[in-house]
XYZ file of C-alpha atoms in Angstrom:
228
model
C -7.814 55.434 -2.381
C -10.582 52.825 -2.066
C -9.931 49.720 -2.283
C -12.592 47.011 -4.170
C -13.963 44.018 -2.782
C -14.186 40.525 -4.140
C -17.144 40.302 -5.992
C -19.044 36.828 -4.755
C -21.347 37.151 -7.130
C -20.146 35.930 -10.053
C -18.841 32.313 -7.620
C -22.480 32.053 -6.229
C -24.545 32.629 -9.925
C -21.861 29.684 -11.078
C -22.364 26.816 -8.391
C -26.278 28.336 -8.835
C -26.572 26.369 -11.871
C -28.338 22.768 -10.932
C -26.312 21.252 -13.614
C -23.383 22.805 -12.908
C -23.471 22.048 -8.865
C -24.456 18.506 -10.437
C -20.787 18.711 -11.867
C -19.366 20.001 -8.466
C -20.842 17.641 -6.230
C -20.007 14.956 -8.846
C -15.734 15.957 -8.331
C -16.504 16.090 -4.474
C -15.009 12.863 -4.692
C -11.518 13.507 -5.700
C -11.590 12.017 -8.943
C -11.226 13.451 -11.687
C -13.733 12.412 -14.391
C -14.048 13.509 -18.303
C -16.704 15.424 -19.977
C -18.742 12.406 -20.514
C -19.285 11.278 -17.088
C -19.908 14.296 -15.672
C -22.424 14.918 -18.783
C -24.813 11.661 -17.263
C -24.310 12.584 -13.597
C -25.359 16.309 -14.559
C -28.218 14.896 -16.959
C -27.832 17.187 -19.315
C -26.197 16.822 -23.041
C -22.683 16.938 -24.036
C -22.712 20.064 -25.474
C -24.480 22.237 -22.608
C -21.837 20.232 -20.710
C -19.077 21.545 -22.427
C -20.507 25.253 -21.819
C -20.852 24.687 -18.031
C -17.162 23.136 -18.100
C -15.902 26.380 -19.781
C -17.734 29.098 -17.311
C -16.269 26.802 -14.148
C -12.574 26.776 -15.976
C -12.945 29.991 -16.020
C -14.173 30.721 -12.469
C -11.454 28.770 -11.129
C -13.388 26.171 -9.479
C -12.197 23.369 -11.713
C -9.000 22.604 -13.245
C -8.073 20.329 -16.485
C -5.305 17.903 -16.791
C -5.117 16.147 -20.358
C -3.955 12.796 -20.780
C -3.071 11.237 -24.336
C -6.986 12.273 -26.027
C -8.410 12.775 -23.209
C -9.502 15.451 -20.630
C -10.017 15.089 -17.081
C -11.860 17.088 -14.843
C -11.169 17.916 -11.326
C -12.125 20.566 -8.143
C -9.364 23.428 -8.339
C -8.143 22.704 -5.184
C -9.404 22.031 -1.320
C -10.555 24.780 -1.157
C -12.972 25.082 -3.333
C -14.302 21.478 -1.759
C -14.679 22.733 1.780
C -16.808 25.773 0.254
C -18.975 22.876 -1.613
C -19.410 20.768 1.631
C -20.429 23.877 3.766
C -23.271 24.223 0.736
C -24.613 21.435 1.413
C -24.989 21.535 5.287
C -26.562 24.988 4.799
C -28.777 23.659 1.921
C -29.797 20.666 4.184
C -30.309 23.213 7.232
C -32.372 25.682 4.907
C -35.235 22.850 3.965
C -38.318 22.242 6.229
C -38.390 18.765 8.317
C -35.079 17.703 6.284
C -33.099 14.630 7.570
C -29.015 15.691 7.515
C -26.977 14.416 5.042
C -27.392 11.525 1.985
C -30.071 9.260 1.687
C -27.826 6.387 1.134
C -26.668 4.938 3.873
C -23.121 4.536 2.723
C -22.623 7.713 2.294
C -23.867 8.761 5.906
C -21.264 6.090 7.016
C -18.184 7.087 5.225
C -17.053 8.548 2.058
C -14.539 11.140 0.471
C -14.727 14.674 1.265
C -12.271 15.886 -1.674
C -9.373 14.395 -0.416
C -9.989 12.911 3.122
C -12.490 10.814 4.824
C -15.849 12.003 5.973
C -19.382 10.559 7.823
C -19.286 9.196 10.684
C -16.371 6.981 10.654
C -14.163 10.667 9.488
C -16.154 12.386 12.632
C -15.213 9.544 14.689
C -12.111 9.373 14.390
C -11.591 12.985 14.749
C -13.446 12.716 18.399
C -11.275 10.029 19.292
C -7.691 11.893 17.948
C -9.151 15.067 20.455
C -9.981 12.136 23.165
C -6.234 11.286 23.027
C -5.115 14.919 23.389
C -3.522 14.186 19.920
C -6.107 17.019 18.636
C -7.102 20.288 20.277
C -10.492 21.343 19.029
C -11.992 24.869 19.228
C -14.961 24.924 16.542
C -13.589 26.446 13.254
C -9.985 25.699 14.525
C -8.345 22.816 14.977
C -4.415 22.300 16.121
C -2.597 18.977 16.299
C -0.506 18.441 19.270
C 2.621 17.153 20.214
C 1.634 13.863 21.217
C -0.708 13.562 18.377
C 2.689 14.242 15.520
C 5.124 12.155 17.037
C 2.166 9.393 16.910
C 1.570 9.975 13.341
C 5.143 10.253 12.523
C 5.628 6.460 14.055
C 2.405 5.244 11.545
C 4.557 6.695 9.040
C 3.466 10.233 7.985
C 5.728 12.751 6.835
C 5.766 15.955 7.889
C 8.195 17.636 5.657
C 6.383 16.809 2.751
C 3.278 18.439 4.244
C 5.283 21.945 4.499
C 6.258 21.790 0.649
C 2.919 24.360 0.436
C 0.561 26.218 2.478
C -2.053 23.738 2.943
C -2.811 23.362 7.027
C -1.226 20.381 8.395
C -5.085 19.737 9.500
C -7.904 21.671 10.039
C -11.720 21.350 10.832
C -14.191 20.625 7.929
C -17.771 20.525 8.926
C -19.443 16.882 8.012
C -22.554 17.479 6.047
C -24.112 14.592 7.571
C -23.375 13.845 11.223
C -22.819 18.187 11.525
C -19.895 18.305 13.299
C -16.444 18.126 12.875
C -14.219 15.607 11.014
C -10.374 16.005 10.139
C -9.394 17.970 6.783
C -5.835 19.299 5.741
C -2.497 17.351 5.292
C -3.504 15.206 8.065
C -6.496 14.381 6.910
C -6.068 13.382 3.285
C -2.508 11.384 4.603
C -5.822 9.362 6.573
C -7.603 8.633 3.833
C -4.739 7.099 1.869
C -3.131 5.242 5.022
C -6.587 3.619 4.805
C -6.504 2.751 0.998
C -3.109 2.024 1.001
C -3.649 -0.886 3.862
C -6.534 -2.045 1.592
C -8.803 -1.764 5.030
C -11.439 0.281 2.722
C -12.155 1.396 -0.904
C -13.903 3.878 -2.700
C -17.263 2.633 -4.644
C -17.614 2.572 -8.024
C -20.808 4.556 -8.370
C -20.090 7.215 -5.457
C -17.930 8.792 -3.063
C -18.877 6.645 -0.672
C -16.208 4.193 0.914
C -16.253 0.534 2.191
C -14.879 -0.912 4.545
C -13.591 -4.750 4.915
C -14.464 -6.311 8.643
C -10.978 -6.858 8.944
C -10.050 -3.206 8.485
C -12.983 -1.442 10.285
C -11.485 -3.264 12.838
C -8.075 -2.517 12.131
C -8.840 1.148 11.480
C -10.767 1.169 14.546
C -7.466 0.134 16.479
C -5.380 2.520 14.558
C -6.977 5.142 15.942
C -8.403 4.578 18.871
C -11.367 4.661 17.769
C -13.680 2.976 20.893
C -17.275 1.003 19.891
């Protein structure tokens, strides 16, 4: 009996619509947004937004959470964010004479990619960990070394928590603007939360860019062995 292959055209069609692509990109920052907020991001009417959201929910690209009278929409998971990030890379590559990545310098410097650090600082973090023999980089595959595990445990990372679901401890994600790897997976998410908990940086209210304080940037570089 011949096995039916997955039909990617349905998912591709969902993402291809301009308004829906704006909705999905807006949710790349990891924040849950309301239909009203997404309507403004997509620049379409609330009624049209509701229709788009229903299709994205049916297609398993989004999930909705209810909090009181409000509904908040999020990407279904990191697997959706990874696909969107790679589509951003492909889109930029297919545009002649393009400048890689976003026009906003804040987004180029540091931004949230679903739940981990991306941009210039995300790539520098990844490179520093590879140079320190804490990560092994094999292009599309990244492996945490025992030295790396020991170091992150010393910072407070709980690897027992990481094992509670099937998400990789760490993996590479091709950066939209830098076109090189940054770190995703449980460890990538942990690092981003660590940065926020230490008050080294905050996510900007109007974008998924991240702004570090001067002291915070110095502390971040020191903690993760990033050289100037």
